[in-house]
mmCIF file with all atom_site columns, C-alpha atoms and ligand atoms in Angstrom:
data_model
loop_
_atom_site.group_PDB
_atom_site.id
_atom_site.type_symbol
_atom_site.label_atom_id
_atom_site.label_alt_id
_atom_site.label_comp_id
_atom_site.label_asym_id
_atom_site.label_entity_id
_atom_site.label_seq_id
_atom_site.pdbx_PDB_ins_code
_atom_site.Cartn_x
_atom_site.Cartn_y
_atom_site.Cartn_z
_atom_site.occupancy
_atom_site.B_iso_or_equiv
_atom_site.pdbx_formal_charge
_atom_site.auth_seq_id
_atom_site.auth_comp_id
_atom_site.auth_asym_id
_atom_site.auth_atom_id
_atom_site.pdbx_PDB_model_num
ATOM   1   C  CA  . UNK A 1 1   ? 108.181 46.180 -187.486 1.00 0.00 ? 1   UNK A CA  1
ATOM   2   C  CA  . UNK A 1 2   ? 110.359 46.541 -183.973 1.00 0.00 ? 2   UNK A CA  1
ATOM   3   C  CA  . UNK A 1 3   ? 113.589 47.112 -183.432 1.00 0.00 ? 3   UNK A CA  1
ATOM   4   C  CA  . UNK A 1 4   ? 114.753 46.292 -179.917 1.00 0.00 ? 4   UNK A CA  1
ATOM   5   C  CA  . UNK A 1 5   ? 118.657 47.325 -178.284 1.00 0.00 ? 5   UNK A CA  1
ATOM   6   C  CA  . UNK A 1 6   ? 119.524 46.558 -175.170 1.00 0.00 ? 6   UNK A CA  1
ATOM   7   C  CA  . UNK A 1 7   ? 122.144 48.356 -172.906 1.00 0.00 ? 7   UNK A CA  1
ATOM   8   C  CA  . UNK A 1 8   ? 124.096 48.215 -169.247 1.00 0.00 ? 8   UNK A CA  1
ATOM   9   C  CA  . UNK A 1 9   ? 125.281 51.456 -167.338 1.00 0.00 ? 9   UNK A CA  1
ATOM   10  C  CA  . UNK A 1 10  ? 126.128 51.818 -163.918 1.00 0.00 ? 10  UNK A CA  1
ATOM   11  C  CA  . UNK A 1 11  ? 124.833 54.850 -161.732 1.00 0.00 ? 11  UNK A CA  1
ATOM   12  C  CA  . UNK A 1 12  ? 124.083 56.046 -157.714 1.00 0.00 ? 12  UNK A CA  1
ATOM   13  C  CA  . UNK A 1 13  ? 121.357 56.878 -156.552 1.00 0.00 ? 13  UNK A CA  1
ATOM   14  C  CA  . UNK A 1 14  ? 119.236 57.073 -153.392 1.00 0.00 ? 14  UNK A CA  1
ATOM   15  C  CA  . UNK A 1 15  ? 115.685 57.812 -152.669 1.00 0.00 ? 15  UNK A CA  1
ATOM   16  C  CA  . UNK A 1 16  ? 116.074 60.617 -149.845 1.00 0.00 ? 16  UNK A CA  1
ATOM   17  C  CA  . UNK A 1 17  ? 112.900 60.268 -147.737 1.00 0.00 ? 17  UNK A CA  1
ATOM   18  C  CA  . UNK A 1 18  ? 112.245 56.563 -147.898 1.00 0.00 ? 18  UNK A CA  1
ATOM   19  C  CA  . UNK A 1 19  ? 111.591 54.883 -145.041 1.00 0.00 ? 19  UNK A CA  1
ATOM   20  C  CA  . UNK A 1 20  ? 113.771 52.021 -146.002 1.00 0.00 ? 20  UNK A CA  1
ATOM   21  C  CA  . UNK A 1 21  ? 117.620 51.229 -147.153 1.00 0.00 ? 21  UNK A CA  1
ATOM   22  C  CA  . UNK A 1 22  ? 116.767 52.968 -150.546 1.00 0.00 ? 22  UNK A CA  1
ATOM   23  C  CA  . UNK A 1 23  ? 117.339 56.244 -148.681 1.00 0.00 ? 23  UNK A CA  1
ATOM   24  C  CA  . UNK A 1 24  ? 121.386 55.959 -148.676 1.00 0.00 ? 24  UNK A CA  1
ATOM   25  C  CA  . UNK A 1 25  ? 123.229 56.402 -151.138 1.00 0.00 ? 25  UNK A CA  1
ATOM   26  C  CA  . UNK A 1 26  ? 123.869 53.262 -153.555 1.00 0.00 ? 26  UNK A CA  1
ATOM   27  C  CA  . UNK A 1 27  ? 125.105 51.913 -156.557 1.00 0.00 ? 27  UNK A CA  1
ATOM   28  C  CA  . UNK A 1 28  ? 123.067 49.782 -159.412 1.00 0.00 ? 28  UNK A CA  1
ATOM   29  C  CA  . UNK A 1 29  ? 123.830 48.045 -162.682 1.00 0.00 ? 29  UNK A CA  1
ATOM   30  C  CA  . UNK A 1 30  ? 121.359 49.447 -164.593 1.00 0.00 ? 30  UNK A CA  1
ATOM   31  C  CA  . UNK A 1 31  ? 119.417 47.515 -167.820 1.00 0.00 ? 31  UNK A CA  1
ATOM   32  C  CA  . UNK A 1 32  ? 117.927 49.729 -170.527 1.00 0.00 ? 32  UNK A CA  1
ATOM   33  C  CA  . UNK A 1 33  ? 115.945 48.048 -173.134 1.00 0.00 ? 33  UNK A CA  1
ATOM   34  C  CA  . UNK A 1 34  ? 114.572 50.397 -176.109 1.00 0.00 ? 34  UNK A CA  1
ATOM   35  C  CA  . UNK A 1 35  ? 112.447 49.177 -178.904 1.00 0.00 ? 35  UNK A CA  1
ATOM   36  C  CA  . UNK A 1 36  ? 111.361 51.943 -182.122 1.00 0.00 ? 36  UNK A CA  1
ATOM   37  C  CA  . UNK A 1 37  ? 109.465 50.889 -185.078 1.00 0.00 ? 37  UNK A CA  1
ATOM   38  C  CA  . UNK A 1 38  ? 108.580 51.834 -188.650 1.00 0.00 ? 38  UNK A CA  1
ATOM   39  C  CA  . UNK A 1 39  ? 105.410 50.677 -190.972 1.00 0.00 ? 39  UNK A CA  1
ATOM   40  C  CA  . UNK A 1 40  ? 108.016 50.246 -193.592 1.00 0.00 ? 40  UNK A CA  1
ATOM   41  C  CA  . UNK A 1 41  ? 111.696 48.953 -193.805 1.00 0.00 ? 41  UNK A CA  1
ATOM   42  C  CA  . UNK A 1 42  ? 114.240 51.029 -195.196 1.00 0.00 ? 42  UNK A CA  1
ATOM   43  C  CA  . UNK A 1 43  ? 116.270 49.979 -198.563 1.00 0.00 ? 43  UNK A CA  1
ATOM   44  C  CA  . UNK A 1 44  ? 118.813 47.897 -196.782 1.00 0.00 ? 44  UNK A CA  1
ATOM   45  C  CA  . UNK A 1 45  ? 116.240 45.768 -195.073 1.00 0.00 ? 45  UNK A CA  1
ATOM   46  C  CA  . UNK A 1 46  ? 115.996 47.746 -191.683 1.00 0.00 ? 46  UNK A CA  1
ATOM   47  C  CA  . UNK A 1 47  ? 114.030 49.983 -189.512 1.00 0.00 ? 47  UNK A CA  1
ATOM   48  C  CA  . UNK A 1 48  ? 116.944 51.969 -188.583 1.00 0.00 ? 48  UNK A CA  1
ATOM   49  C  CA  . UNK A 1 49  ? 120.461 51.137 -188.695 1.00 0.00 ? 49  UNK A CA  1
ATOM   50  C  CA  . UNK A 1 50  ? 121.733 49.375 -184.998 1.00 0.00 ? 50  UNK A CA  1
ATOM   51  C  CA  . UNK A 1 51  ? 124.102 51.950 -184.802 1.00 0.00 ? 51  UNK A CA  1
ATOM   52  C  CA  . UNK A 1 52  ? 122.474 54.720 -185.692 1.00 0.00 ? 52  UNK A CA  1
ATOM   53  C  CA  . UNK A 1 53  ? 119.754 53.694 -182.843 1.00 0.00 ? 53  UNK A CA  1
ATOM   54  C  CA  . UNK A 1 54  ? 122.860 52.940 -180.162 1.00 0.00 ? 54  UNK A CA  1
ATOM   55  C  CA  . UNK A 1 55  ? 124.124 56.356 -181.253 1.00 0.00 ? 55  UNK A CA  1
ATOM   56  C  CA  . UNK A 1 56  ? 120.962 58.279 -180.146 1.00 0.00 ? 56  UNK A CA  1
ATOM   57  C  CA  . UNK A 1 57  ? 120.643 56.210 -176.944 1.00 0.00 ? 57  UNK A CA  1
ATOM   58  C  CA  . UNK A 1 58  ? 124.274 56.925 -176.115 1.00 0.00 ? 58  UNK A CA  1
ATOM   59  C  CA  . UNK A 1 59  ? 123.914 60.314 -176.846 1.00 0.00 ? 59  UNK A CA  1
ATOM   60  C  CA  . UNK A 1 60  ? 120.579 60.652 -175.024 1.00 0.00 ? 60  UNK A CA  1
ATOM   61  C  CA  . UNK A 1 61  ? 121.212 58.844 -171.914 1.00 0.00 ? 61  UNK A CA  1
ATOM   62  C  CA  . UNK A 1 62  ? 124.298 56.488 -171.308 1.00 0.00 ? 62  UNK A CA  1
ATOM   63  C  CA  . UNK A 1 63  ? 126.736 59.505 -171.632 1.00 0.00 ? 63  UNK A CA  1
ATOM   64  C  CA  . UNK A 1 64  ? 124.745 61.646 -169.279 1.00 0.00 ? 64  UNK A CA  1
ATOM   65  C  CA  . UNK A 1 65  ? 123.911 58.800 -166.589 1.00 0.00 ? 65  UNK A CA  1
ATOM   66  C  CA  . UNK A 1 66  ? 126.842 56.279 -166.963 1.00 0.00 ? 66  UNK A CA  1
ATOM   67  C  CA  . UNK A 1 67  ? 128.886 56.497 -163.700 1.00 0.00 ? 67  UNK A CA  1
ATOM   68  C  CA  . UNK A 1 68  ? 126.930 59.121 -162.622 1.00 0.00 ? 68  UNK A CA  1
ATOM   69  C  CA  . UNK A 1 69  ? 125.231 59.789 -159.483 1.00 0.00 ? 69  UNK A CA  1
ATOM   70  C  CA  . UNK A 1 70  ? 121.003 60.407 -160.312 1.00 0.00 ? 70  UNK A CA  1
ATOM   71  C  CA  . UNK A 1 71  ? 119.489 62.410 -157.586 1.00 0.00 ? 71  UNK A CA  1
ATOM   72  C  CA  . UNK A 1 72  ? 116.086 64.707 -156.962 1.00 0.00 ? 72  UNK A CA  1
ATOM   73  C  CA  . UNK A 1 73  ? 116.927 68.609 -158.083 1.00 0.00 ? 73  UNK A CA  1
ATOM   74  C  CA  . UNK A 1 74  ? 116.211 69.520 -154.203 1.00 0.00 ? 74  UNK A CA  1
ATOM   75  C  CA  . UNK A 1 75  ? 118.643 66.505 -152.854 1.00 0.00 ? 75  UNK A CA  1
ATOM   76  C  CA  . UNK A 1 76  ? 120.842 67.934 -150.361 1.00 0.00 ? 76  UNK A CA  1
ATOM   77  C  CA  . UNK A 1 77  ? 123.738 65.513 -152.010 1.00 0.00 ? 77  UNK A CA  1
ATOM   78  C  CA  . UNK A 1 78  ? 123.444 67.109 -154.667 1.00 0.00 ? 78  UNK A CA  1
ATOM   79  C  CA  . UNK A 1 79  ? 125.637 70.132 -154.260 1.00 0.00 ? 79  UNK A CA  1
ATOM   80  C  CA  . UNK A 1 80  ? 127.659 68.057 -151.473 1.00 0.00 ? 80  UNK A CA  1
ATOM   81  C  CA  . UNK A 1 81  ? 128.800 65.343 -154.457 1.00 0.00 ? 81  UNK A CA  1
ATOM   82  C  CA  . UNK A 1 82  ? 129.454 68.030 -157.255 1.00 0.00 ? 82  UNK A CA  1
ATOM   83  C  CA  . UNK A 1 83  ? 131.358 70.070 -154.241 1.00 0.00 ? 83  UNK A CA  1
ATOM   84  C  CA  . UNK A 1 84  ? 133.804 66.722 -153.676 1.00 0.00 ? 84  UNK A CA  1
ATOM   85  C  CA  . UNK A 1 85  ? 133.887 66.090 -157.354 1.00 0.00 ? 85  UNK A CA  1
ATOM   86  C  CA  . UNK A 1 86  ? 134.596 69.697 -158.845 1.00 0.00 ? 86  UNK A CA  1
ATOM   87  C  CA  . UNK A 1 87  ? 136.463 68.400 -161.468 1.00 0.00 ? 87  UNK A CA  1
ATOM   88  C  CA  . UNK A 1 88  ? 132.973 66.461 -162.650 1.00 0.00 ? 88  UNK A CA  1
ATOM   89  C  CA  . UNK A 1 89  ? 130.531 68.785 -162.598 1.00 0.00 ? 89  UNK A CA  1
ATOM   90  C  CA  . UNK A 1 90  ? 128.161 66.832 -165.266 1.00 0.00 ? 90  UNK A CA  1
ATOM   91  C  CA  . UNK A 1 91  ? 128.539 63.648 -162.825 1.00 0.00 ? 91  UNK A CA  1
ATOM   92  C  CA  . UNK A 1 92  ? 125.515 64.308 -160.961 1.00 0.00 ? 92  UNK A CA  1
ATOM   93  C  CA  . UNK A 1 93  ? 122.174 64.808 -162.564 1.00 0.00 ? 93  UNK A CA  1
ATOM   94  C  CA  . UNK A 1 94  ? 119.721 66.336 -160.720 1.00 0.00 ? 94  UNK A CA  1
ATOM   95  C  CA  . UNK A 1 95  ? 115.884 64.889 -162.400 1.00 0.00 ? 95  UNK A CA  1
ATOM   96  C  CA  . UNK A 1 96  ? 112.852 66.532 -161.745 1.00 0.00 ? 96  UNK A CA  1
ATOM   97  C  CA  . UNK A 1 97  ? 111.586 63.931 -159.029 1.00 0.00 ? 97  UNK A CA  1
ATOM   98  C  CA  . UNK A 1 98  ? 113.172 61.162 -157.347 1.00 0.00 ? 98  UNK A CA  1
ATOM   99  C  CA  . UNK A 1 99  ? 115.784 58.603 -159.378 1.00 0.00 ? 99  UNK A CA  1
ATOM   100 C  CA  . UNK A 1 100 ? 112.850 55.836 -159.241 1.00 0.00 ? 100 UNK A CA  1
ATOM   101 C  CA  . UNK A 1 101 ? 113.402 53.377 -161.727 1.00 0.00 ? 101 UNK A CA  1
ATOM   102 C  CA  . UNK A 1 102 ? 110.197 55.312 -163.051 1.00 0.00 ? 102 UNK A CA  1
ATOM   103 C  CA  . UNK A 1 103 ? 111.161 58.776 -163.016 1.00 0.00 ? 103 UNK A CA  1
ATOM   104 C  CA  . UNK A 1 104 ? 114.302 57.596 -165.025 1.00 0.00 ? 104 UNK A CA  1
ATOM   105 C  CA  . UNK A 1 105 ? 111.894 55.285 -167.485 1.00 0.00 ? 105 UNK A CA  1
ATOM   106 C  CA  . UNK A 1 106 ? 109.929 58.958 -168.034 1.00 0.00 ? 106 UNK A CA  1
ATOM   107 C  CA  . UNK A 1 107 ? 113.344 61.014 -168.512 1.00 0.00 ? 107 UNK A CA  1
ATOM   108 C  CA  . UNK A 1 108 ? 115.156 58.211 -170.801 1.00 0.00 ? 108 UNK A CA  1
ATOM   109 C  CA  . UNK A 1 109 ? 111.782 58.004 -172.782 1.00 0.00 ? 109 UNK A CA  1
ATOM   110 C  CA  . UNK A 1 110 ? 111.571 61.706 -173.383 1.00 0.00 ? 110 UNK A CA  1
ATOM   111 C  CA  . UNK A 1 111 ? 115.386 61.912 -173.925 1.00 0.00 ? 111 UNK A CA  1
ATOM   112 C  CA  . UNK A 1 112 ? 115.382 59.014 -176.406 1.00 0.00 ? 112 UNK A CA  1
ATOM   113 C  CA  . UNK A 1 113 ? 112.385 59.907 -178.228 1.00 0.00 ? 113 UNK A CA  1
ATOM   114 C  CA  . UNK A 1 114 ? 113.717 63.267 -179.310 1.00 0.00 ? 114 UNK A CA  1
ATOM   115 C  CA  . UNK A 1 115 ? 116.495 62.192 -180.860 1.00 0.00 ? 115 UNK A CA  1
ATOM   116 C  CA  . UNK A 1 116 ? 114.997 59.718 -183.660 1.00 0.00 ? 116 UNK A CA  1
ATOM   117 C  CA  . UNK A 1 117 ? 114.981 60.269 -187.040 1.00 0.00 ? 117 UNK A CA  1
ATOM   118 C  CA  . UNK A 1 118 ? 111.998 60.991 -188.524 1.00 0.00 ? 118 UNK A CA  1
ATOM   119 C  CA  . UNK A 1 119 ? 109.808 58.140 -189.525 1.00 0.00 ? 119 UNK A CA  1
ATOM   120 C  CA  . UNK A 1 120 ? 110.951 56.162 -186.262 1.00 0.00 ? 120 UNK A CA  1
ATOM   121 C  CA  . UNK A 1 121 ? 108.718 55.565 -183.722 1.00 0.00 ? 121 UNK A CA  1
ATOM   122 C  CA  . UNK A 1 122 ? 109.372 54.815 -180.137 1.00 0.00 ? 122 UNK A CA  1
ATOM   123 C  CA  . UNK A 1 123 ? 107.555 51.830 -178.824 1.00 0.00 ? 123 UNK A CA  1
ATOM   124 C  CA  . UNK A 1 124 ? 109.184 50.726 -175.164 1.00 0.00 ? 124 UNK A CA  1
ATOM   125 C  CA  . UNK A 1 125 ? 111.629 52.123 -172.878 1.00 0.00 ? 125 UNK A CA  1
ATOM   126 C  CA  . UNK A 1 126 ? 112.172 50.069 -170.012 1.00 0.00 ? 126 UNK A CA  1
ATOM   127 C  CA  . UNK A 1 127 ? 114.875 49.932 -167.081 1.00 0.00 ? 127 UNK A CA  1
ATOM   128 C  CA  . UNK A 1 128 ? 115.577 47.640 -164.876 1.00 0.00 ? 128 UNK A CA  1
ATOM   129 C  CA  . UNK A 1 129 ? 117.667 48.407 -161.095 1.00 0.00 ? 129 UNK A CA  1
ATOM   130 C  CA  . UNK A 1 130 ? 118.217 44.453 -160.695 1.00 0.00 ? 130 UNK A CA  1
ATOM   131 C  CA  . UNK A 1 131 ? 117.186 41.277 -162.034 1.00 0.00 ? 131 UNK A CA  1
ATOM   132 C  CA  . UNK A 1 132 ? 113.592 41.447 -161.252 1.00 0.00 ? 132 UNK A CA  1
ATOM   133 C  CA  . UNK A 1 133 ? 113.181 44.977 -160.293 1.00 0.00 ? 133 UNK A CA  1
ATOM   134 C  CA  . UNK A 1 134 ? 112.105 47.275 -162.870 1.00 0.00 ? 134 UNK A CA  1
ATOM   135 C  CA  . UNK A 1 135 ? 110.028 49.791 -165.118 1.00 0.00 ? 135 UNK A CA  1
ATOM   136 C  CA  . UNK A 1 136 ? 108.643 50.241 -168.063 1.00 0.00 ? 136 UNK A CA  1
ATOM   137 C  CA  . UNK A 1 137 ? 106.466 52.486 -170.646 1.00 0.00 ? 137 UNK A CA  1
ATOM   138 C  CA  . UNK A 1 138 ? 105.303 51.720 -173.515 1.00 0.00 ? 138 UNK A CA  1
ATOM   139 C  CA  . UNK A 1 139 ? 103.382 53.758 -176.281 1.00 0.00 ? 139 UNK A CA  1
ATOM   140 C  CA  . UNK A 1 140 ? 99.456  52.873 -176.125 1.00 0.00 ? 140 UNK A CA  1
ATOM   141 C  CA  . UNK A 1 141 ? 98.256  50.749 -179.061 1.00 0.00 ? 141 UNK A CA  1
ATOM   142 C  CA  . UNK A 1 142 ? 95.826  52.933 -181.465 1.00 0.00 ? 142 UNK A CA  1
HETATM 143 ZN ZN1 . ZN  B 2 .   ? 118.368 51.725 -155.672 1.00 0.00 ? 218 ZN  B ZN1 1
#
């Protein structure tokens, strides 16, 4: 059985290189959808607890990314931002690509998944930069 949470954080970013408007620096209202699973339910009736689940996604992403500014590690904006906000060092996360709605899909999926108890499965990650814009993984069907 699924489990689904859903959650809103706001973050910059910019896509340095892209040809369009997604190379400056801007601001989204980001939607993060997470569904985990179990074959079996647990004695209260549930795959996990809610807020045991909203713990480990708090914990794993909204407290890092949540009015934070997501760029690539070899951004140039990088050091500039933390420079201007010294006393905020952990407000700008530098991922290992560019802050696609993808590349943050891939981190929040890897960040998420290793904080579940055992016995929980992660199913779906997805994020979403605007109403119709987004990404998504989910774990292949076996
Ligand atoms: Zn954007």
């Amino acid at each position: 059985m699924d489990l689904t949470t859903s959650y809103v954080f706001d973050a910059a970013h910019r896509i340095a290189g892209h040809p369009g408007k997604c190379a400056w620096l801007h601001g989204h209202t980001y939607h993060l959808d997470v569904t985990v699973s179990s074959p079996t339910l647990n004695p209260l009736g549930m795959v996990m607890d809610f807020d045991d689940l909203r713990d480990a996604v708090r914990k794993a992403v909204l407290d890092l990314w949540d009015h934070a500014t997501l760029l690539a590690a070899d951004d140039p904006l990088g050091p500039a931002i933390s420079a201007v906000q010294r006393d905020a060092p952990d407000r700008v996360i530098l991922l290992p690509g560019h802050p696609t709605a993808e590349v943050l899909t891939r981190e929040a999926w890897t960040r998420i998944e290793s904080r579940l108890p055992a016995g929980i499965t992660l199913e779906r990650v997805a994020i979403s930069e605007t109403p119709s814009c987004g990404s998504a993984i989910s774990r292949p069907k076996t």
